[in-house]
Amino acid sequence: MNDQTVEQLPQQPVEPSVEQEPKFRIRARHTEDTVTVYQAYRPKIGNAAARNGRFPSAWSRERMTWIKPSFLWMMYRCGWATKEGQETVLAVGITREGFEWALRNACLSHYVPALHGDQDAWKRQLKRSPARVQWDPERDLHLNPLPYRSLQLGLAGEATIRYADEWITGIQDVTPLARRIHAHVRAGELDLAKALLPRERPYPVADDVLTHLRR
């Protein structure tokens, strides 16, 4: 893996005020050219991906794959890397160009009358879109829901192939970091846990990229 392509961990996070945080905003580790997303896999897949900087042949391009810019939402999803089949957590660096292509070509995963018109129109859009978006409650260190949302981006078809073959700039196994942070949380050492969290900043994206994805 090329370590220059995934922003280095750990970094002191800058936490927004809950009162000031908008309900729908992408927060992520990002550089001028890349954005970091998280996924969790069984060790056979995750270890090979981190070692080679690419997903192995056992990784299916035929299935939808979900990427998450939020580290803590990933921890909620994988149970701090304890859930079966999600024991290896990966930080995947991808190009911002690819990330934003997926957003521009995505459809919300649920029907919103104000955005989609009738439900049949939404179903047609969902069927032809190579990506879909869900906004789920962001999580705190105890994995409790916060009042603002975190983006999940599902990739299918063309988007999955582009993700695997074109967009990835580096893959890092961050399972040891997840376990260290979790150990501090269990011990009640929240300041130490916060100091290890990846720094996720508001992701600068043009309004027109997200207009069709806010509900």
PDB file of C-alpha atoms in Angstrom:
ATOM      1  CA  MET A   1       0.000   0.000   0.000  1.00  0.00           C
ATOM      2  CA  ASN A   2       1.109   3.564  -0.656  1.00  0.00           C
ATOM      3  CA  ASP A   3       0.943   5.321   2.721  1.00  0.00           C
ATOM      4  CA  GLN A   4       0.850   8.727   1.024  1.00  0.00           C
ATOM      5  CA  THR A   5      -2.623   8.043  -0.307  1.00  0.00           C
ATOM      6  CA  VAL A   6      -4.478   7.514   2.965  1.00  0.00           C
ATOM      7  CA  GLU A   7      -4.366  10.358   5.470  1.00  0.00           C
ATOM      8  CA  GLN A   8      -2.350   9.153   8.436  1.00  0.00           C
ATOM      9  CA  LEU A   9      -3.897   7.980  11.714  1.00  0.00           C
ATOM     10  CA  PRO A  10      -4.315   8.969  14.470  1.00  0.00           C
ATOM     11  CA  GLN A  11      -5.135  12.659  14.439  1.00  0.00           C
ATOM     12  CA  GLN A  12      -6.726  14.862  17.065  1.00  0.00           C
ATOM     13  CA  PRO A  13     -10.344  15.343  15.967  1.00  0.00           C
ATOM     14  CA  VAL A  14     -12.051  18.679  15.737  1.00  0.00           C
ATOM     15  CA  GLU A  15     -15.555  18.204  17.067  1.00  0.00           C
ATOM     16  CA  PRO A  16     -18.376  20.481  15.907  1.00  0.00           C
ATOM     17  CA  SER A  17     -20.978  21.669  18.349  1.00  0.00           C
ATOM     18  CA  VAL A  18     -24.036  19.429  18.153  1.00  0.00           C
ATOM     19  CA  GLU A  19     -26.210  22.539  18.066  1.00  0.00           C
ATOM     20  CA  GLN A  20     -24.297  23.962  15.081  1.00  0.00           C
ATOM     21  CA  GLU A  21     -23.965  20.765  13.075  1.00  0.00           C
ATOM     22  CA  PRO A  22     -26.422  20.624  10.138  1.00  0.00           C
ATOM     23  CA  LYS A  23     -28.558  17.514   9.896  1.00  0.00           C
ATOM     24  CA  PHE A  24     -27.162  16.471   6.512  1.00  0.00           C
ATOM     25  CA  ARG A  25     -23.459  16.985   5.957  1.00  0.00           C
ATOM     26  CA  ILE A  26     -20.596  14.805   4.756  1.00  0.00           C
ATOM     27  CA  ARG A  27     -17.790  14.669   7.319  1.00  0.00           C
ATOM     28  CA  ALA A  28     -14.657  12.770   6.341  1.00  0.00           C
ATOM     29  CA  ARG A  29     -10.896  12.540   6.418  1.00  0.00           C
ATOM     30  CA  HIS A  30      -9.810  14.092   3.167  1.00  0.00           C
ATOM     31  CA  THR A  31      -6.892  15.639   1.349  1.00  0.00           C
ATOM     32  CA  GLU A  32      -6.849  17.838  -1.717  1.00  0.00           C
ATOM     33  CA  ASP A  33      -7.213  14.767  -3.937  1.00  0.00           C
ATOM     34  CA  THR A  34      -8.581  11.915  -1.821  1.00  0.00           C
ATOM     35  CA  VAL A  35     -11.257  11.017   0.706  1.00  0.00           C
ATOM     36  CA  THR A  36     -11.132   8.146   3.196  1.00  0.00           C
ATOM     37  CA  VAL A  37     -14.030   5.726   3.553  1.00  0.00           C
ATOM     38  CA  TYR A  38     -14.404   2.696   5.797  1.00  0.00           C
ATOM     39  CA  GLN A  39     -15.477  -0.880   5.236  1.00  0.00           C
ATOM     40  CA  ALA A  40     -15.305  -4.047   7.341  1.00  0.00           C
ATOM     41  CA  TYR A  41     -14.700  -7.562   6.062  1.00  0.00           C
ATOM     42  CA  ARG A  42     -13.798 -11.018   7.236  1.00  0.00           C
ATOM     43  CA  PRO A  43     -10.001 -11.379   7.630  1.00  0.00           C
ATOM     44  CA  LYS A  44      -9.552 -13.367   4.412  1.00  0.00           C
ATOM     45  CA  ILE A  45     -10.786 -10.411   2.363  1.00  0.00           C
ATOM     46  CA  GLY A  46      -9.615  -7.557   4.589  1.00  0.00           C
ATOM     47  CA  ASN A  47      -6.066  -8.773   5.143  1.00  0.00           C
ATOM     48  CA  ALA A  48      -5.492  -9.396   1.449  1.00  0.00           C
ATOM     49  CA  ALA A  49      -6.887  -5.983   0.526  1.00  0.00           C
ATOM     50  CA  ALA A  50      -4.664  -4.161   3.024  1.00  0.00           C
ATOM     51  CA  ARG A  51      -1.612  -6.149   1.970  1.00  0.00           C
ATOM     52  CA  ASN A  52      -2.047  -5.582  -1.772  1.00  0.00           C
ATOM     53  CA  GLY A  53      -3.817  -2.235  -1.886  1.00  0.00           C
ATOM     54  CA  ARG A  54      -6.576  -3.829  -3.965  1.00  0.00           C
ATOM     55  CA  PHE A  55      -9.467  -6.155  -3.248  1.00  0.00           C
ATOM     56  CA  PRO A  56      -8.712  -9.824  -3.956  1.00  0.00           C
ATOM     57  CA  SER A  57     -10.491 -11.924  -6.571  1.00  0.00           C
ATOM     58  CA  ALA A  58     -12.770 -13.334  -3.851  1.00  0.00           C
ATOM     59  CA  TRP A  59     -14.274  -9.846  -3.449  1.00  0.00           C
ATOM     60  CA  SER A  60     -17.424  -9.770  -5.558  1.00  0.00           C
ATOM     61  CA  ARG A  61     -17.986  -7.004  -8.073  1.00  0.00           C
ATOM     62  CA  GLU A  62     -21.524  -8.319  -8.582  1.00  0.00           C
ATOM     63  CA  ARG A  63     -22.813  -7.248  -5.173  1.00  0.00           C
ATOM     64  CA  MET A  64     -23.562  -3.795  -3.814  1.00  0.00           C
ATOM     65  CA  THR A  65     -20.816  -2.554  -1.523  1.00  0.00           C
ATOM     66  CA  TRP A  66     -21.358   0.182   1.077  1.00  0.00           C
ATOM     67  CA  ILE A  67     -18.690   2.735   1.936  1.00  0.00           C
ATOM     68  CA  LYS A  68     -18.819   5.005   4.981  1.00  0.00           C
ATOM     69  CA  PRO A  69     -16.843   8.221   5.563  1.00  0.00           C
ATOM     70  CA  SER A  70     -17.644   8.111   9.306  1.00  0.00           C
ATOM     71  CA  PHE A  71     -15.284   6.038  11.457  1.00  0.00           C
ATOM     72  CA  LEU A  72     -17.705   5.884  14.392  1.00  0.00           C
ATOM     73  CA  TRP A  73     -20.613   4.861  12.185  1.00  0.00           C
ATOM     74  CA  MET A  74     -18.402   2.049  10.914  1.00  0.00           C
ATOM     75  CA  MET A  75     -17.709   1.077  14.532  1.00  0.00           C
ATOM     76  CA  TYR A  76     -21.445   1.005  15.178  1.00  0.00           C
ATOM     77  CA  ARG A  77     -21.991  -1.176  12.131  1.00  0.00           C
ATOM     78  CA  CYS A  78     -19.213  -3.672  12.878  1.00  0.00           C
ATOM     79  CA  GLY A  79     -19.415  -3.587  16.687  1.00  0.00           C
ATOM     80  CA  TRP A  80     -15.833  -2.362  17.068  1.00  0.00           C
ATOM     81  CA  ALA A  81     -14.661  -5.153  14.713  1.00  0.00           C
ATOM     82  CA  THR A  82     -16.320  -7.911  16.747  1.00  0.00           C
ATOM     83  CA  LYS A  83     -19.227  -8.910  14.497  1.00  0.00           C
ATOM     84  CA  GLU A  84     -18.842 -12.056  12.443  1.00  0.00           C
ATOM     85  CA  GLY A  85     -17.650 -11.294   8.944  1.00  0.00           C
ATOM     86  CA  GLN A  86     -16.621  -7.749   9.938  1.00  0.00           C
ATOM     87  CA  GLU A  87     -13.519  -8.446  12.011  1.00  0.00           C
ATOM     88  CA  THR A  88     -11.133  -6.474   9.784  1.00  0.00           C
ATOM     89  CA  VAL A  89     -11.753  -2.741   9.393  1.00  0.00           C
ATOM     90  CA  LEU A  90     -10.269  -1.010   6.369  1.00  0.00           C
ATOM     91  CA  ALA A  91      -9.630   2.668   5.725  1.00  0.00           C
ATOM     92  CA  VAL A  92      -9.852   2.985   1.952  1.00  0.00           C
ATOM     93  CA  GLY A  93      -8.462   6.059   0.244  1.00  0.00           C
ATOM     94  CA  ILE A  94     -10.331   6.916  -2.942  1.00  0.00           C
ATOM     95  CA  THR A  95     -10.166   9.807  -5.370  1.00  0.00           C
ATOM     96  CA  ARG A  96     -12.440  12.725  -4.689  1.00  0.00           C
ATOM     97  CA  GLU A  97     -13.324  12.681  -8.368  1.00  0.00           C
ATOM     98  CA  GLY A  98     -14.657   9.135  -8.033  1.00  0.00           C
ATOM     99  CA  PHE A  99     -16.451   9.858  -4.766  1.00  0.00           C
ATOM    100  CA  GLU A 100     -18.242  12.844  -6.244  1.00  0.00           C
ATOM    101  CA  TRP A 101     -19.086  10.950  -9.430  1.00  0.00           C
ATOM    102  CA  ALA A 102     -20.863   8.408  -7.231  1.00  0.00           C
ATOM    103  CA  LEU A 103     -22.741  11.155  -5.378  1.00  0.00           C
ATOM    104  CA  ARG A 104     -23.844  12.844  -8.608  1.00  0.00           C
ATOM    105  CA  ASN A 105     -25.112   9.529  -9.949  1.00  0.00           C
ATOM    106  CA  ALA A 106     -26.727   8.326  -6.722  1.00  0.00           C
ATOM    107  CA  CYS A 107     -30.348   8.031  -5.694  1.00  0.00           C
ATOM    108  CA  LEU A 108     -31.726   8.105  -2.171  1.00  0.00           C
ATOM    109  CA  SER A 109     -32.399   4.572  -0.953  1.00  0.00           C
ATOM    110  CA  HIS A 110     -35.880   5.542   0.257  1.00  0.00           C
ATOM    111  CA  TYR A 111     -38.769   7.392  -1.326  1.00  0.00           C
ATOM    112  CA  VAL A 112     -39.189  11.131  -0.609  1.00  0.00           C
ATOM    113  CA  PRO A 113     -42.255  12.673  -2.338  1.00  0.00           C
ATOM    114  CA  ALA A 114     -40.765  16.201  -2.447  1.00  0.00           C
ATOM    115  CA  LEU A 115     -37.703  14.910  -4.323  1.00  0.00           C
ATOM    116  CA  HIS A 116     -38.988  12.070  -6.452  1.00  0.00           C
ATOM    117  CA  GLY A 117     -42.561  12.913  -7.415  1.00  0.00           C
ATOM    118  CA  ASP A 118     -44.468   9.660  -7.549  1.00  0.00           C
ATOM    119  CA  GLN A 119     -43.155   6.425  -6.097  1.00  0.00           C
ATOM    120  CA  ASP A 120     -42.889   4.679  -9.451  1.00  0.00           C
ATOM    121  CA  ALA A 121     -40.548   7.427 -10.702  1.00  0.00           C
ATOM    122  CA  TRP A 122     -38.331   6.888  -7.639  1.00  0.00           C
ATOM    123  CA  LYS A 123     -38.275   3.123  -8.233  1.00  0.00           C
ATOM    124  CA  ARG A 124     -37.184   3.653 -11.836  1.00  0.00           C
ATOM    125  CA  GLN A 125     -34.471   6.061 -10.752  1.00  0.00           C
ATOM    126  CA  LEU A 126     -33.274   3.703  -8.040  1.00  0.00           C
ATOM    127  CA  LYS A 127     -33.099   0.802 -10.479  1.00  0.00           C
ATOM    128  CA  ARG A 128     -30.962   2.647 -13.019  1.00  0.00           C
ATOM    129  CA  SER A 129     -28.680   4.473 -10.548  1.00  0.00           C
ATOM    130  CA  PRO A 130     -25.211   2.940  -9.992  1.00  0.00           C
ATOM    131  CA  ALA A 131     -25.117   4.339  -6.447  1.00  0.00           C
ATOM    132  CA  ARG A 132     -27.509   5.010  -3.597  1.00  0.00           C
ATOM    133  CA  VAL A 133     -27.339   7.095  -0.443  1.00  0.00           C
ATOM    134  CA  GLN A 134     -28.602   6.619   3.093  1.00  0.00           C
ATOM    135  CA  TRP A 135     -28.377   9.208   5.861  1.00  0.00           C
ATOM    136  CA  ASP A 136     -28.145   7.453   9.227  1.00  0.00           C
ATOM    137  CA  PRO A 137     -27.706   8.987  12.693  1.00  0.00           C
ATOM    138  CA  GLU A 138     -24.057   9.726  13.444  1.00  0.00           C
ATOM    139  CA  ARG A 139     -22.709   8.000  16.569  1.00  0.00           C
ATOM    140  CA  ASP A 140     -20.787   9.058  19.661  1.00  0.00           C
ATOM    141  CA  LEU A 141     -18.041   7.059  21.366  1.00  0.00           C
ATOM    142  CA  HIS A 142     -20.645   4.909  23.108  1.00  0.00           C
ATOM    143  CA  LEU A 143     -22.240   4.347  19.671  1.00  0.00           C
ATOM    144  CA  ASN A 144     -25.375   6.185  20.742  1.00  0.00           C
ATOM    145  CA  PRO A 145     -27.190   8.129  17.982  1.00  0.00           C
ATOM    146  CA  LEU A 146     -26.559  11.858  17.564  1.00  0.00           C
ATOM    147  CA  PRO A 147     -29.133  14.346  16.204  1.00  0.00           C
ATOM    148  CA  TYR A 148     -27.336  14.769  12.870  1.00  0.00           C
ATOM    149  CA  ARG A 149     -26.782  12.306  10.062  1.00  0.00           C
ATOM    150  CA  SER A 150     -23.888  10.401   8.550  1.00  0.00           C
ATOM    151  CA  LEU A 151     -23.640   9.458   4.886  1.00  0.00           C
ATOM    152  CA  GLN A 152     -23.546   5.890   3.654  1.00  0.00           C
ATOM    153  CA  LEU A 153     -22.869   5.367  -0.034  1.00  0.00           C
ATOM    154  CA  GLY A 154     -23.874   2.119  -1.725  1.00  0.00           C
ATOM    155  CA  LEU A 155     -22.101   1.210  -4.968  1.00  0.00           C
ATOM    156  CA  ALA A 156     -23.408  -1.209  -7.571  1.00  0.00           C
ATOM    157  CA  GLY A 157     -22.721  -2.146 -11.171  1.00  0.00           C
ATOM    158  CA  GLU A 158     -20.528   0.450 -12.885  1.00  0.00           C
ATOM    159  CA  ALA A 159     -19.821   2.221  -9.584  1.00  0.00           C
ATOM    160  CA  THR A 160     -18.563  -0.973  -7.933  1.00  0.00           C
ATOM    161  CA  ILE A 161     -16.194  -1.665 -10.823  1.00  0.00           C
ATOM    162  CA  ARG A 162     -14.903   1.909 -10.865  1.00  0.00           C
ATOM    163  CA  TYR A 163     -14.410   1.837  -7.107  1.00  0.00           C
ATOM    164  CA  ALA A 164     -12.376  -1.365  -7.192  1.00  0.00           C
ATOM    165  CA  ASP A 165     -10.376  -0.714 -10.350  1.00  0.00           C
ATOM    166  CA  GLU A 166     -10.039   3.071 -10.688  1.00  0.00           C
ATOM    167  CA  TRP A 167     -10.768   5.064  -7.542  1.00  0.00           C
ATOM    168  CA  ILE A 168      -8.764   3.328  -4.808  1.00  0.00           C
ATOM    169  CA  THR A 169      -5.494   5.055  -3.933  1.00  0.00           C
ATOM    170  CA  GLY A 170      -4.596   2.989  -0.858  1.00  0.00           C
ATOM    171  CA  ILE A 171      -5.978   0.611   1.750  1.00  0.00           C
ATOM    172  CA  GLN A 172      -5.001   0.557   5.436  1.00  0.00           C
ATOM    173  CA  ASP A 173      -5.983  -1.978   8.101  1.00  0.00           C
ATOM    174  CA  VAL A 174      -7.226   0.129  11.027  1.00  0.00           C
ATOM    175  CA  THR A 175      -8.492  -2.777  13.136  1.00  0.00           C
ATOM    176  CA  PRO A 176      -5.763  -2.259  15.787  1.00  0.00           C
ATOM    177  CA  LEU A 177      -6.793   1.394  16.079  1.00  0.00           C
ATOM    178  CA  ALA A 178     -10.445   0.410  16.493  1.00  0.00           C
ATOM    179  CA  ARG A 179      -9.508  -1.973  19.285  1.00  0.00           C
ATOM    180  CA  ARG A 180      -7.376   0.640  21.090  1.00  0.00           C
ATOM    181  CA  ILE A 181     -10.153   3.207  20.986  1.00  0.00           C
ATOM    182  CA  HIS A 182     -12.702   0.643  22.127  1.00  0.00           C
ATOM    183  CA  ALA A 183     -10.479  -0.359  25.051  1.00  0.00           C
ATOM    184  CA  HIS A 184     -10.309   3.269  26.210  1.00  0.00           C
ATOM    185  CA  VAL A 185     -14.086   3.615  25.890  1.00  0.00           C
ATOM    186  CA  ARG A 186     -14.659   0.465  27.962  1.00  0.00           C
ATOM    187  CA  ALA A 187     -12.279   1.817  30.602  1.00  0.00           C
ATOM    188  CA  GLY A 188     -14.124   5.131  30.735  1.00  0.00           C
ATOM    189  CA  GLU A 189     -11.082   6.952  29.308  1.00  0.00           C
ATOM    190  CA  LEU A 190     -13.037   9.041  26.829  1.00  0.00           C
ATOM    191  CA  ASP A 191     -10.437  11.788  26.429  1.00  0.00           C
ATOM    192  CA  LEU A 192      -7.854   9.196  25.400  1.00  0.00           C
ATOM    193  CA  ALA A 193     -10.354   7.603  23.040  1.00  0.00           C
ATOM    194  CA  LYS A 194     -11.199  10.954  21.434  1.00  0.00           C
ATOM    195  CA  ALA A 195      -7.522  11.739  20.933  1.00  0.00           C
ATOM    196  CA  LEU A 196      -7.177   8.631  18.761  1.00  0.00           C
ATOM    197  CA  LEU A 197     -10.197   9.236  16.550  1.00  0.00           C
ATOM    198  CA  PRO A 198      -9.517  10.089  12.911  1.00  0.00           C
ATOM    199  CA  ARG A 199     -10.033  13.757  12.213  1.00  0.00           C
ATOM    200  CA  GLU A 200     -13.185  14.095  10.127  1.00  0.00           C
ATOM    201  CA  ARG A 201     -13.823  17.552   8.723  1.00  0.00           C
ATOM    202  CA  PRO A 202     -16.744  18.871   6.698  1.00  0.00           C
ATOM    203  CA  TYR A 203     -16.238  17.676   3.138  1.00  0.00           C
ATOM    204  CA  PRO A 204     -16.347  20.585   0.660  1.00  0.00           C
ATOM    205  CA  VAL A 205     -18.800  19.672  -2.042  1.00  0.00           C
ATOM    206  CA  ALA A 206     -20.935  21.842  -4.302  1.00  0.00           C
ATOM    207  CA  ASP A 207     -24.570  22.147  -3.261  1.00  0.00           C
ATOM    208  CA  ASP A 208     -25.784  20.735  -6.569  1.00  0.00           C
ATOM    209  CA  VAL A 209     -23.977  17.468  -5.812  1.00  0.00           C
ATOM    210  CA  LEU A 210     -26.179  16.824  -2.768  1.00  0.00           C
ATOM    211  CA  THR A 211     -29.423  18.624  -3.659  1.00  0.00           C
ATOM    212  CA  HIS A 212     -31.043  15.419  -4.932  1.00  0.00           C
ATOM    213  CA  LEU A 213     -29.814  13.477  -1.877  1.00  0.00           C
ATOM    214  CA  ARG A 214     -31.096  15.597   0.994  1.00  0.00           C
ATOM    215  CA  ARG A 215     -34.518  14.840   2.390  1.00  0.00           C
TER     216      ARG A 215
END
